[in-house]
Structures are given as C-alpha cells and as structure tokens.
C-alpha cells in the first residue's frame, strides 16, 4: 500500500493522543502515583487533544475532495471509517468538558472528573478500535485483516501515551516507578505484539495469481499489465520494499521505537534526565512512525496479484527477485508522474 | 435483478476494444470526464474503468496466453459500499449496480482499498472516485434502440467475449452460458460474491484421424490409377 | 437512495454514419456529435464488415481528432535552412500549389519519370494511380510492395483471389481454421467476429506463429514455427496427404490445371510449359478417348496422373504427376520438415490428417441449384469446411511468394477453395489467373501512360525494362530483380533515387507513408540519404513533398508539407476499383463524408490531387477548353467513369439511382450513400456465392459488373506457367528478353519454380547463423496502428514502450533476466533494448511490437515521451539491401519474385548489455515543434458534457 504521510500521521498521532487519554484515566482511576495532579491532568489532556487534532487534521490532507469531508459521518452503521469519525468527534466535547472541569475546579479526583475522564478514555479506546478496524475489516489486504491490527493499535497507542506521560513526569517531577513501569510494560507488550504480527504476516496466504484468475492449468505469469505506466491502482497499491530493507526498518522499529525509549525511561529511574526525558517519547514516535510506514508498505493488496506482483505471502518480494532470487534490483517504478507534481 | 457481465476467456483476444470503448463512452458520461495525466508526455496515465491484462499459463511449449479484462464485478457483498463513510458509494437494490455519487464522494480512497478487483480509480482532478457504471445511462436509455441498451464495452467487443444480462434470471442468456460453460467468479474465497463471471477456455476434443486411408508404400505415382471424372 | 442517473440529452446530439480510417479494415461507424465535438464513436450494426463492433483504435478516434500532432497549415522548409533541420514557414495553399504546379509542369513536359509519387496505407489508390497514369510517370505505387504483395501475387497467380483483403474464411460454416503468421491482419474485426463464431460452433482453430499473443492466445492449438519455414510445413502436410491419397479428385479435375500436361524437355526451349493445341488450348489426356483433348472441353475425362508422349515426340506429364513426384520425395517428409520448422513430425502429420478428416468426413452441403461454367446444373454446393488465412508472417519473407503458393496448394488439394466452409473470394475477385493487364512500360512528355503503372506480367516481355534490360522504374519493379513486383517496391525508392540507380529523379511525393521512419528499412541510413547532397551541393532528391495529416518523422524532412484533413472531416470513396470492402456474400463499397467542421487550414488530399490535375491539364481532369472538368473530389466521384457506367462508387448509379454496379452517373449518389449509412452492398443470390471461378451465373454477373472482361471460367493454377516462363529466361531458354547478368539468371533459375518449393530466405543464406542465431520478427499490437496511433492519448496509455520478447528458458540459459538491457545486433547494425522473457515465444525467435519507437519531438509528443526514449524500431537492424556478395551488384532485400520487402528474414544476436548500459540506443535528435502546432496539455479532460 501507498504509505501516505497523511494516513501515517493520522494513526500515529491520534493513536498516541487517544492512548495518552486512556493512560491519564487509568492513572487517575487507580491513584497511581497518587493520581496526576490537576495541573498535570490538564497538561496531559491538552497534549492528548493536540495529538488527536494533529492526526485528524492531517487525515484530511489525504482526501482528494475535502469539501465533502463533512459527509464522512453519515455511514456509521456500516463503515468503520465513519465510526472512527463519529467517535473521534464525540471524544472532543467530552474530553474538553473534562479538561474544563479539571481546569476550573482544580479537582481531578472528584466523581465528576472521574466520570468525565473515564468517558473520554472509553471514547478514546473505542476510537482506536475503530481506527484499527478500518484496516482489519479489509479482506483485500491479508496483512491487515486480523484482530492483531486493533490489538497492535491499542498497545502502540497506549505505549506512546504511557511513554509520554512517564517522560512528562520525569521532566516535571522526576521518576515515578509505577508510571515508568506502566510505560515499560506497554512498550514490552507492543514489542511482543509487533513480533507476533511480523511473524504472522510472513505466513503464506491461499490467494495467488493462479487462484485470483481461476486459471488452474499451470503456473500463471503476467505477460503484460495492459498499460505501460502506472495507474491509480499501482500508485495506491504496489508499493513494496525489498526484504532486506524491511528487516532494516524493523530493526529501527525495535531499537528506536521500543528499546531506546525503554532504556531512557529505565535510566530515568536512576539518573535525573530533566529535559532529556523528552527523547524517550521522541524516539518512540520516530520508531513507531517507521512501524506505521512498514504497516502500510508491507500491506499487499490482492489486486497486486493481477499486476503480477508477489503473492500476499511474500509481501516484500519484487517480481524481479522472484525470477532470479540472487539478483538485487531496484523495484520497478510504477508511480505515475502526477504523483510527483 | 442482478445485472452484470460475463467474460469469455476462450475468445477474448486481448484487443483492448472494450477498454477504449468504455473510456470513450464514459469520457462524456455520468461521471465525466475521465482525466488523463501527462497524455503526451513521459508517463501517460489516466482514469479507466476497464483494463485488460494478459497472462501466460504453463510453460513453453505447453503454454497458453490468456487475456483478462477486468472491470467492476458489481459484487453482491460489495464491501466497497459497506466501507464508504460518506454514502457516495451505493448499490442499487433494483439491479445490483454499484455506483459512486460524484456529489458525495470525498475522495478518501477507502472503497478502493476494499475492492479486491481493482475496479475503482480516483480522478485526481475532480477528487472523486470513479468506476464502471455498467453503463447505467445506456442500458436504461429508452431513446436508444433496444439492441443498443447495452454497455459500451459489450457493444464494441469484436470477439463477442462480453455478455451482459441478468444473472438472477436463471433463464437469461448470461445465466445459461455460465451454467453451460462452467463460468466462475474471481476470488470466491473473499466472499464478495461478484456478479460478473468468467468463462474458462474451452477444451476441444481431439479430431479423429483413424478413419482415413493409410499410407501405402506400393502406391507410387506411376501406379496411381486414375479415376474417371468429367471435367 | 440516490436517484437513477440521468441518461443522455439526445436533443443536442446528431448521429451520422461513416467509415473508420484507423486501419485498412474500414469498419462502419456510427458517430454521435454534440456541439461539433465527438461524443461517441461506435460500430454500425448494419455494416457488412464489422456488424456493430469496433476495435480499440476505432473507439479511440476522438483522441485522433484532438491530437496535437495534427498539421495546421501548408509548410515550406525555411529558405536557407537544411533539409531535416526541421525549420518551416507557414505558407498559403495558393503559394504551395503554385510552387508545386510549376515544378510538376516542367517535369511533365520533359521527363515525367522524374516525378516519383508513392503512397502508403492509401485508401484511395484508384485515384492516386489514375493521377500518376495521367501525369505520365511510371513511378507510382502504393505500399503493397513493402506490405504483403507476396500474398496478393501468390493468390492471384494461383487462385484468382488471395489472402490479404481478397478472400475470407467462410466464418459461418468452417469447422477447421488454420491461421498462418497473423497478429492482427487488415481484416481485424471480421477475424475476431469469425474466430468467435468458429469456436462457439466447436470448430478447431490452429495458429501457426512463432509468438503466442492475440489470436494465437485463443487458438486451440499453437504451432510455434521457426520463422521463414512455412512453405516447408505446408509442403510436408501435402506430402502426408498425397501419401494417403487424401485429396479432392473431382475438384482438382474440374477447376484446376492439375490434369494439364506439361512438356518435359529439360535443357530445351519450351520445357515446363503447358502442352497446348494449335488454338493455344491446354491439353489433357482423356481417359475415355485415350487421346489428347482440350483441357477446356467440358466433355473430357482428363487423367489426373500420367506421362505421355506427344506426336512430336516430347514427353508430357500431368501437373498432378509432377506435383506428386515432387512432394512425395523424402525431403518433404514430416521428419525432414520437423528439423527445418522446429515442429514435431507427429504434429505435422496429425494436423494434415485432421484437416483431411474435416474436409472429407465432415463435408457440408447446401441445397441450391447452380450452374457450372459448362452450363451443367447442380443441385447442391458441396463444402469442405477447412479454411485458412495467412498474412505477413508468411509474406514478409523473401520466400513468401512460394510459401503462400504452398499454402494455397494445400487448400486446393483439400478442395476448400470458394466452397461452403472453405476460403472464399470477395468481389471483384476471383479474377483470371493471373489477372489481365500489363504494367505500363512507356512514358513520354505531356502524355498519359497507355496503361496502369502496375499490372500482372505473364512473361518476360511484360517487364518494365529497356532494350538493355535496365529497369525503367525508380523502384526497379518489373525488372529482372523483381519481375512480378505487382505493387512496386516502395522500400527501395529513396535508396535508388539517391544512388541515381537506375536514374536520378527530381520530385518525390509521399502521401500517407512514414518513409523516414517505420516504413523504411535501415531508418537511420535512410534519414541520411534524405539529407544527402551531390557534389553540386544539390540534394540528391531535389524536392520532397509530403502529404500527411500529422506531424510524422517524414514531415520533418519535407521541403513542402501539404496538410490533409482527418477521416471525420472529408469525403472519401472506398471503391471497388481499389481494395474493396466486399464480403464473400456481397459486393460492397462505402464512403466517408465530413462530420465535423474544419478548424484548420488543411485540405483533403484528393481535392488537392484533382486541383493539381486540372492545373497541370491532365486529360482526365480537364475539359477540352482547358478548364477544370470537376468542381472537386465530390463531383469527380459522381461523374468520372472508368468504363461507361463504371465509376468509383457502385451503388445507386443511373440517373435516378436505380441501378447497381453499372449505370450512368447519378448526381445524388453521395446523398444516397449518406442515407444508407455510408455503404452500399449488393447481395449475391445463393446460386452465385460459391465456386465462383467456375460458376456460370456469377461469371456472367462479374463480367456485366465490369469486374472481369470475360465470363470464361477461371482455372486455378497449381502449376504456374507464367513463373516457368521467367525461369526459362533465366536458363537462357526463352524466346524473348533474357537477363544478361548471371546473378539474375541464377535467381530466375532458382526461385521461379512453377511448383512451390521451400528455400531458405535470401538474407539467411548469407548470414552466419552461429553468429546471429535468432530470428527477429515483429507483430502489430491490436491497439496501435503503425506509427500513427502513438499520438493517441488513450492508446498510448496502453502501450508506449516496446520490449524485445524472448523465450524465457532460452533467455535464462543465456543469463538474461527479465527487463535486462541487451544489445541486438544484425549484419546491418545494432540497437540496445530492454528484454521481456515470456513463454509464448518460439525458442529461436525474438520479436517486438511494430512501430512503437518514435523520433523524439514528433507525433505531438513531448521530447521525453517513452516512445522516443525507451521504445525502439527493429527497422534499424533491417537492411533494404542483401548482405554484399563478391562479384555481385547490391540486391534488394526482397522476395526475388515479387519484390516484397523481406522484413522478417532478419537474423540477430542478443547479448547482455554491460552493467550501467541502459536506455535505448541509438537515439535520434529531437525534432522541433512545427509552427502553429497545438499545445500539448499536461492534463486532458475531454468531454462533450460539463463535469457531472
Ligand atoms: N492494429 C493494427 N492493425 C493493423 C496494422 C497495425 O499497424 N495495427 N497494420 C495493418 C497492415 S499495414 C498490415 S500489412 C496488416 C498485417 O497484419 P499481420 O499479418 O497480422 O501482420 P504482423 O503483425 O506483421 O504479423 C505477423 C505475424 O506473423 C508472425 N510471424 C513472423 N514470421 C513468421 C513466419 O515465418 N511464419 C509464421 N507462421 N508466422 C510468422 C509474427 O509473430 C506475427 O504474429 O495489419 C494491418 N492491421
Ligand atoms: N520493422 C517493420 N517495419 C515495417 C513493418 C513491419 O512489420 N516491421 N510493416 C510494414 C508495413 S506492412 C506497412 S503497411 C508499413 C506502414 O507504413 P505506413 O503506410 O507508412 O504507415 P504509418 O506509419 O501508419 O502511416 C503513414 C502516414 O500516414 C499518415 N496519415 C494518417 N492518417 C492520414 C490521413 O488521413 N491523411 C494523410 N494524408 N495522412 C495520414 C500518418 O500520419 C503517417 O505519417 O510499415 C512497414 N514497416
Ligand atoms: S468489484 Fe470492487 S468496486 Fe465493484 S462492487 Fe465489487 S468491490 Fe465494489
Ligand atoms: S473515495 Fe468516495 S466513494 Fe470511496 S469511500 Fe471515499 S467517499 Fe466513498
Ligand atoms: S459496463 Fe460500461 S462502464 Fe462498465 S466497463 Fe463496460 S463500458 Fe465501462
Ligand atoms: S474487446 Fe473483447 S476481445 Fe477485446 S479485450 Fe475486450 S473482451 Fe477481449
Ligand atoms: S479494425 Fe478498428 S481501426 Fe480498423 S477500421 Fe475497423 S474499427 Fe477502424
Ligand atoms: Mo501493411
């Protein structure tokens, strides 16, 4: 799939914002670290809202006809994308009310605050779920069509949220074991989930060019795709990277996305990091941003089969590599020029 | 009613007539125009509703070439419609045709992700998703002669490799042909239940040659006995 | 739920009928017009050719009409600039025609042959030919010589009709169809309609072709033959049939010259000629009378086999005896053929037997009373439902004439000629074998030629050579180098003119032919020749006029460009006097008429020809008093009569339009055609539809209609006496002109075989096949027409770059991977191109799509268009001359009999390019935009409707 920046930003930022919101509720509900102070709650919720908003705004950049964006809520009965929109939109008033309550009453532990906080968190979690389901519901993309996707979105969003919160705590008030423990557990959970996911997408799928065309007499190969240059379909769906590049990117995900943040947070337990604590979420964002890039670029839409591209089980294989596995060649350029403009 | 196309892989010669006829009709049709990018330049590209791909099956010398036209299958379980957040994509209950309302589409591409058959193409100029309309504006046009109330691609196809009709009606030509020829849908495992069907290449029975005279060495030219035939 | 989308507002639309021009198939089109813009072009359901369907090119006609490659104004090479520099100035039509008239007047008054006028995929040859004949130059022909004259000649010297556009399989009845060397054909849509009909009836379709795409894709059996060996395959199948006595005795005796007796006197004059009586009637041996009788005697009972002694002591054998002696020989056995053609012997045998089975065991009958040539009544037509078609895969080889004859022989032995289910003629064919009419020979100042520039030589006397045996035509057609070059040798014109061999010319007019690019062999060299100057500083071709509608590579080299209209903007007649659109069941012709208003300063070429004709006072175009005879093309078509009652259009003749085929001019003829959706058809009655070479009713009709001069039966010639006469001349055994050059003598003696034989294509005889192991051929892509569809914004999205296709296993064995860049080298040059490995390619063959490569800047494309930067032409590798041989003058790379350009004899080697060597090579300099050229939009949003 085309790793469009708009969609990467959407899922990354709104995911982290929703995750942060959920963590805030969790911390306040269970008085972890004695609960956040109202001030910290306000800071965290404002940050969550900013992140969600960055995500939402960047998503409209993905629309070719944004003037109709307002219609995007109408089909919430069937469309996970509409549902995401609906819940995201519902999230705002609740979260803002929560923010207002805490800000004006300076209470974050009264029942109103708890109800509003939990309501915001629930909406955040539901929105993350919808966001995950946008991808998971697509039978056309094997790498996405799995409960692992919403699960991943959850752990990654929560890991980002928890890392943010933990690092804010580190910066503003020094370490808190429980908060850092939560962040580390979510980072670990995310790393494990991602490992399961990466393992899972390597599995062969049943659909091949042979089954997709119904031509069962022998091996089916593309002779000609019927157009010399790219089309909307190739632009949108044929992105892929070589297996070697994919492995490299995954190393980045693990090192930058999970290990460095975890290491920094752990370090924070022993050494005052001060402003340097910002590096933990920063690194996590970069690493998980790369994860999100991989999430798209490794996703192979079934229509690629018709263009003679690798079966879904080998998402990163370039056709040239199949013909001659030893030759390392740059992927064929299929992106039409209008994309460059 | 379930209107759709039946594509005969036994006779499709891969001429792209259906694809260009479609482009031509739809250039000025209900989702007009179909933008072309860099039409005279380095990487010409554009919006098409129907594309013909070419495959090879088996290995030389037992290989067969298959030409494979694909357009919207007007699926029964049209996920493209289910996922569309705006309601721009819809499936007509009366005949099963799947359409995109150009006035509602926000160009999010989501429906195209949901389509396994590559039937949807975004027009970057209008910012809207476009796709095969099954020539809904031809097939119901009462002002056209009855024989012409057919999709443009079907009318053009020189190899008559495209049939149009109601696949719900068991007695329609399309339904009967699908039954007789073992027509199939693409990627049934995805459960989209496409309306369009493909007819597999026919297998010809061998021609008997054992009813013919045997060669006989004795019959050399000189010994050929003439037959009396009047000029 | 959204409302049902609106349908069309038909009130603003107009529907008009015309004829497509995107290829020579000439389908009927139904054009919907909105605001002087094309809304939709679709097939005309009532049209005899396409019956409503349309191909990709036809459906993309809109993009031709709005192409930025269209010419806008007459152009003159900018004074003081060099030819081919691409600098032009716009001039008026008056200036252009004055300039040309002056030049042509002088030529006509001195030496008319100094004008060479050659036309490409011309659909109005009858007019351009008439014009050239009136001008008085021998140097006219259309594209047939580089296209498929082998098919035309082989058919016309054998059957009286031919593959190409002169015959069709009986699609409604045939049960077995064998297609030889065809990718798309001229008869594109009917072929597709027909194949589907055959397959839906359960008939078998066999494709003989080194490549498996297009039609071959849907073939029930694909026979990957080695290029250039079809004659061997056909003759080997004949071997199988003969060895089992599987041939149609009755057919052979009744309709062919198989029982005619041939004189056997090797080394003597008259050897190999038909034994004739005092009245020049061919003789046969009558089995009942046991005597020689006239072969044209209906009451005779000719012996098909036998050897006899004539009263004057000569040995004579029947044609069939010679044939059996020849082809029963082991060298035609499937085992030997298998080695040559690369097809298993068992396949060759099986195919032959399958056809025999269908011909003889699945015979069909049509109950209709008909009369044969001798007046005998029959109550049914008996059909042998095996049919064939062949085209350039066979014809574009230097052994193509004989290969096509071999295929015809196979058809004849099976009795499948013009019978139900067989291969059927299209009016005005069949014609006598060979047709009457000798090529014009004599040219004189200010005098029309006394004959057509083209004709059908039957003997060396008919050659167009001078007393010394030197060619009289610039292309050397009808000389010893190409004696029956029925369509000329357009591919030699530039080379010969520049070499002044046989003589220099002054003015060269090209109409609709891209001779500076895809229609020439050796393109780069040809471009140099167009720029070549003599020692006097004058161009070797002093004046080049190009009449074209678009900015082609050839336009770039013109001194004068005369811009034509498009097919939607002019009148055209697709005439029976030309290459007609008839169907086996109906005599047909058709027209075009302007559907759109002109928006440029362009004029239909036919109008220009008629005006030039009047300006030059050519008799046909001028009144006695010297005033122009015709107001223009439209008027000319109505009033001109070739013979009394016979004009360009056959429909609605007679003063009131009541006569068909023959009748006085009808002033309302165009209107009648337009009313009838642009075409005319005369359906033949059932009794006239088959065996037309021997069908009395038909033959009389054909005479009346002016197709043939006589109603005599047409005798199919298995054995060609005309060809034998040339062979005798080569052997020095002919009373009449004989070649002096031993090279010619040898070529005549070797290749002019009265019975078809297989020989290795000429170029291949001279090439080291170890060095150049691959055969290299081309195919036409179904959705592109030669060079000209590259301008089409829709079609070029489908294909804008070609590759060299190679057998996958073979490529891998050479270490070549998919999409590698390779060098392809022939004896003539080399190119660097990109490879695709595929299954559907014979192992020893490489192929590419024809005509995709372009010169940068032409065809309204931007300089960086992939056609110029990635596409390529195989033409660079093909030489118009055979590889040099010691002690021999340079010979044309053409069939030694017909002069057909041997495009597909090419042998190449393919080697992997070094790392870093990518991109096509050679590339050509960028051509500048023409003055007044339309802009090339970056985004195209064609629509006759505002955006929905
Ligand atoms: N779409 C389209 N239609 C066209 C044209 C076009 O440019 N585009 N051009 C028109 C013109 S001018 C012409 S002449 C006709 C020609 O129409 P075709 O006869 O179809 O011409 P080619 O494309 O040259 O096809 C030659 C075929 O013969 C095969 N071949 C090559 N060598 C041999 C051989 O030795 N033996 C056998 N058995 N096969 C061989 C090639 O693989 C190829 O498939 O098409 C006309 N129609
Ligand atoms: N390597 C290789 N070369 C080949 C062949 C091959 O198979 N292989 N095939 C050969 C054959 S069979 C043929 S027939 C030739 C094709 O030879 P050509 O006849 O040269 O064909 P095109 O290149 O299609 O077009 C000729 C010109 O006609 C112009 N034209 C188009 N429409 C009009 C019009 O309405 N009016 C006027 N005045 N001009 C118009 C076009 O702009 C173009 O410049 O190519 C030959 N060349
Ligand atoms: S083919 Fe694709 S666009 Fe058409 S109905 Fe099915 S899913 Fe939707
Ligand atoms: S692109 Fe348009 S039609 Fe497709 S899902 Fe988005 S809004 Fe719906
Ligand atoms: S039915 Fe109409 S819109 Fe659909 S592919 Fe055919 S021509 Fe195009
Ligand atoms: S028009 Fe017919 S034969 Fe041609 S590609 Fe389309 S379906 Fe196949
Ligand atoms: S085959 Fe195609 S290009 Fe040729 S005349 Fe017919 S419709 Fe036109
Ligand atoms: Mo041709």
mmCIF file with all atom_site columns, C-alpha atoms and ligand atoms in Angstrom, chain C residues 57 121 147 180-186 208-211 225 227-228 230 391-393 397 777-782 784-786 904, ligand 1:
data_model
loop_
_atom_site.group_PDB
_atom_site.id
_atom_site.type_symbol
_atom_site.label_atom_id
_atom_site.label_alt_id
_atom_site.label_comp_id
_atom_site.label_asym_id
_atom_site.label_entity_id
_atom_site.label_seq_id
_atom_site.pdbx_PDB_ins_code
_atom_site.Cartn_x
_atom_site.Cartn_y
_atom_site.Cartn_z
_atom_site.occupancy
_atom_site.B_iso_or_equiv
_atom_site.pdbx_formal_charge
_atom_site.auth_seq_id
_atom_site.auth_comp_id
_atom_site.auth_asym_id
_atom_site.auth_atom_id
_atom_site.pdbx_PDB_model_num
ATOM   1  C CA  . UNK C 1 57  ? -8.278 2.141   -32.367 1.00 0.00 ? 57  UNK C CA  1
ATOM   2  C CA  . UNK C 1 121 ? -1.589 2.866   -46.427 1.00 0.00 ? 121 UNK C CA  1
ATOM   3  C CA  . UNK C 1 147 ? 3.434  -4.755  -47.100 1.00 0.00 ? 147 UNK C CA  1
ATOM   4  C CA  . UNK C 1 180 ? -0.562 -18.663 -40.690 1.00 0.00 ? 180 UNK C CA  1
ATOM   5  C CA  . UNK C 1 181 ? 1.562  -15.778 -39.469 1.00 0.00 ? 181 UNK C CA  1
ATOM   6  C CA  . UNK C 1 182 ? -1.109 -13.292 -38.480 1.00 0.00 ? 182 UNK C CA  1
ATOM   7  C CA  . UNK C 1 183 ? -1.088 -10.980 -35.492 1.00 0.00 ? 183 UNK C CA  1
ATOM   8  C CA  . UNK C 1 184 ? -3.914 -8.623  -36.367 1.00 0.00 ? 184 UNK C CA  1
ATOM   9  C CA  . UNK C 1 185 ? -4.444 -8.519  -40.114 1.00 0.00 ? 185 UNK C CA  1
ATOM   10 C CA  . UNK C 1 186 ? -6.256 -5.980  -42.235 1.00 0.00 ? 186 UNK C CA  1
ATOM   11 C CA  . UNK C 1 208 ? 0.902  -21.200 -36.765 1.00 0.00 ? 208 UNK C CA  1
ATOM   12 C CA  . UNK C 1 209 ? 3.114  -18.496 -35.391 1.00 0.00 ? 209 UNK C CA  1
ATOM   13 C CA  . UNK C 1 210 ? 6.378  -18.156 -33.505 1.00 0.00 ? 210 UNK C CA  1
ATOM   14 C CA  . UNK C 1 211 ? 4.613  -15.943 -30.977 1.00 0.00 ? 211 UNK C CA  1
ATOM   15 C CA  . UNK C 1 225 ? 7.077  -22.435 -36.082 1.00 0.00 ? 225 UNK C CA  1
ATOM   16 C CA  . UNK C 1 227 ? 10.169 -18.063 -38.972 1.00 0.00 ? 227 UNK C CA  1
ATOM   17 C CA  . UNK C 1 228 ? 10.586 -18.393 -42.704 1.00 0.00 ? 228 UNK C CA  1
ATOM   18 C CA  . UNK C 1 230 ? 6.064  -22.116 -43.584 1.00 0.00 ? 230 UNK C CA  1
ATOM   19 C CA  . UNK C 1 391 ? -0.547 -12.767 -43.836 1.00 0.00 ? 391 UNK C CA  1
ATOM   20 C CA  . UNK C 1 392 ? 2.702  -11.072 -43.084 1.00 0.00 ? 392 UNK C CA  1
ATOM   21 C CA  . UNK C 1 393 ? 4.302  -13.871 -41.135 1.00 0.00 ? 393 UNK C CA  1
ATOM   22 C CA  . UNK C 1 397 ? 9.924  -13.243 -46.051 1.00 0.00 ? 397 UNK C CA  1
ATOM   23 C CA  . UNK C 1 777 ? 10.216 -10.591 -36.295 1.00 0.00 ? 777 UNK C CA  1
ATOM   24 C CA  . UNK C 1 778 ? 7.515  -8.075  -35.487 1.00 0.00 ? 778 UNK C CA  1
ATOM   25 C CA  . UNK C 1 779 ? 3.895  -8.154  -34.570 1.00 0.00 ? 779 UNK C CA  1
ATOM   26 C CA  . UNK C 1 780 ? 1.264  -5.476  -34.816 1.00 0.00 ? 780 UNK C CA  1
ATOM   27 C CA  . UNK C 1 781 ? -0.286 -4.617  -31.499 1.00 0.00 ? 781 UNK C CA  1
ATOM   28 C CA  . UNK C 1 782 ? -4.052 -4.775  -31.811 1.00 0.00 ? 782 UNK C CA  1
ATOM   29 C CA  . UNK C 1 784 ? -1.936 0.603   -32.262 1.00 0.00 ? 784 UNK C CA  1
ATOM   30 C CA  . UNK C 1 785 ? -1.617 1.379   -35.921 1.00 0.00 ? 785 UNK C CA  1
ATOM   31 C CA  . UNK C 1 786 ? 1.974  1.606   -37.158 1.00 0.00 ? 786 UNK C CA  1
ATOM   32 C CA  . UNK C 1 904 ? 11.135 -10.809 -41.251 1.00 0.00 ? 904 UNK C CA  1
HETATM 33 N N1  . LIG D 2 .   ? -3.846 -2.894  -35.000 1.00 0.00 ? 1   LIG D N1  1
HETATM 34 C C1  . LIG D 2 .   ? -3.231 -2.846  -36.165 1.00 0.00 ? 1   LIG D C1  1
HETATM 35 N N2  . LIG D 2 .   ? -3.791 -3.429  -37.229 1.00 0.00 ? 1   LIG D N2  1
HETATM 36 C C2  . LIG D 2 .   ? -3.163 -3.427  -38.387 1.00 0.00 ? 1   LIG D C2  1
HETATM 37 C C3  . LIG D 2 .   ? -1.936 -2.756  -38.569 1.00 0.00 ? 1   LIG D C3  1
HETATM 38 C C4  . LIG D 2 .   ? -1.379 -2.108  -37.438 1.00 0.00 ? 1   LIG D C4  1
HETATM 39 O O1  . LIG D 2 .   ? -0.312 -1.489  -37.501 1.00 0.00 ? 1   LIG D O1  1
HETATM 40 N N3  . LIG D 2 .   ? -2.043 -2.184  -36.270 1.00 0.00 ? 1   LIG D N3  1
HETATM 41 N N4  . LIG D 2 .   ? -1.320 -2.759  -39.786 1.00 0.00 ? 1   LIG D N4  1
HETATM 42 C C5  . LIG D 2 .   ? -2.070 -3.154  -40.951 1.00 0.00 ? 1   LIG D C5  1
HETATM 43 C C6  . LIG D 2 .   ? -1.142 -3.566  -42.004 1.00 0.00 ? 1   LIG D C6  1
HETATM 44 S S1  . LIG D 2 .   ? -0.393 -2.377  -42.951 1.00 0.00 ? 1   LIG D S1  1
HETATM 45 C C7  . LIG D 2 .   ? -0.904 -4.852  -42.285 1.00 0.00 ? 1   LIG D C7  1
HETATM 46 S S2  . LIG D 2 .   ? 0.158  -5.272  -43.543 1.00 0.00 ? 1   LIG D S2  1
HETATM 47 C C8  . LIG D 2 .   ? -1.593 -5.913  -41.564 1.00 0.00 ? 1   LIG D C8  1
HETATM 48 C C9  . LIG D 2 .   ? -0.665 -7.043  -41.227 1.00 0.00 ? 1   LIG D C9  1
HETATM 49 O O2  . LIG D 2 .   ? -1.258 -7.896  -40.348 1.00 0.00 ? 1   LIG D O2  1
HETATM 50 P P1  . LIG D 2 .   ? -0.490 -9.183  -39.864 1.00 0.00 ? 1   LIG D P1  1
HETATM 51 O O3  . LIG D 2 .   ? -0.303 -10.117 -40.964 1.00 0.00 ? 1   LIG D O3  1
HETATM 52 O O4  . LIG D 2 .   ? -1.212 -9.687  -38.701 1.00 0.00 ? 1   LIG D O4  1
HETATM 53 O O5  . LIG D 2 .   ? 0.930  -8.584  -39.567 1.00 0.00 ? 1   LIG D O5  1
HETATM 54 P P2  . LIG D 2 .   ? 2.026  -8.708  -38.472 1.00 0.00 ? 1   LIG D P2  1
HETATM 55 O O6  . LIG D 2 .   ? 1.663  -8.010  -37.266 1.00 0.00 ? 1   LIG D O6  1
HETATM 56 O O7  . LIG D 2 .   ? 3.249  -8.329  -39.161 1.00 0.00 ? 1   LIG D O7  1
HETATM 57 O O8  . LIG D 2 .   ? 2.005  -10.208 -38.083 1.00 0.00 ? 1   LIG D O8  1
HETATM 58 C C10 . LIG D 2 .   ? 2.879  -11.127 -38.480 1.00 0.00 ? 1   LIG D C10 1
HETATM 59 C C11 . LIG D 2 .   ? 2.696  -12.342 -37.623 1.00 0.00 ? 1   LIG D C11 1
HETATM 60 O O9  . LIG D 2 .   ? 3.425  -13.385 -38.174 1.00 0.00 ? 1   LIG D O9  1
HETATM 61 C C12 . LIG D 2 .   ? 4.271  -13.964 -37.221 1.00 0.00 ? 1   LIG D C12 1
HETATM 62 N N5  . LIG D 2 .   ? 5.409  -14.456 -37.975 1.00 0.00 ? 1   LIG D N5  1
HETATM 63 C C13 . LIG D 2 .   ? 6.560  -13.842 -38.275 1.00 0.00 ? 1   LIG D C13 1
HETATM 64 N N6  . LIG D 2 .   ? 7.312  -14.623 -39.081 1.00 0.00 ? 1   LIG D N6  1
HETATM 65 C C14 . LIG D 2 .   ? 6.598  -15.745 -39.290 1.00 0.00 ? 1   LIG D C14 1
HETATM 66 C C15 . LIG D 2 .   ? 6.806  -16.917 -40.071 1.00 0.00 ? 1   LIG D C15 1
HETATM 67 O O10 . LIG D 2 .   ? 7.807  -17.080 -40.724 1.00 0.00 ? 1   LIG D O10 1
HETATM 68 N N7  . LIG D 2 .   ? 5.825  -17.833 -40.080 1.00 0.00 ? 1   LIG D N7  1
HETATM 69 C C16 . LIG D 2 .   ? 4.675  -17.694 -39.387 1.00 0.00 ? 1   LIG D C16 1
HETATM 70 N N8  . LIG D 2 .   ? 3.753  -18.655 -39.471 1.00 0.00 ? 1   LIG D N8  1
HETATM 71 N N9  . LIG D 2 .   ? 4.456  -16.610 -38.630 1.00 0.00 ? 1   LIG D N9  1
HETATM 72 C C17 . LIG D 2 .   ? 5.396  -15.647 -38.601 1.00 0.00 ? 1   LIG D C17 1
HETATM 73 C C18 . LIG D 2 .   ? 4.536  -12.891 -36.225 1.00 0.00 ? 1   LIG D C18 1
HETATM 74 O O11 . LIG D 2 .   ? 4.818  -13.452 -34.984 1.00 0.00 ? 1   LIG D O11 1
HETATM 75 C C19 . LIG D 2 .   ? 3.223  -12.135 -36.231 1.00 0.00 ? 1   LIG D C19 1
HETATM 76 O O12 . LIG D 2 .   ? 2.323  -12.700 -35.338 1.00 0.00 ? 1   LIG D O12 1
HETATM 77 O O13 . LIG D 2 .   ? -2.184 -5.418  -40.385 1.00 0.00 ? 1   LIG D O13 1
HETATM 78 C C20 . LIG D 2 .   ? -2.989 -4.291  -40.624 1.00 0.00 ? 1   LIG D C20 1
HETATM 79 N N10 . LIG D 2 .   ? -3.734 -4.073  -39.446 1.00 0.00 ? 1   LIG D N10 1
#
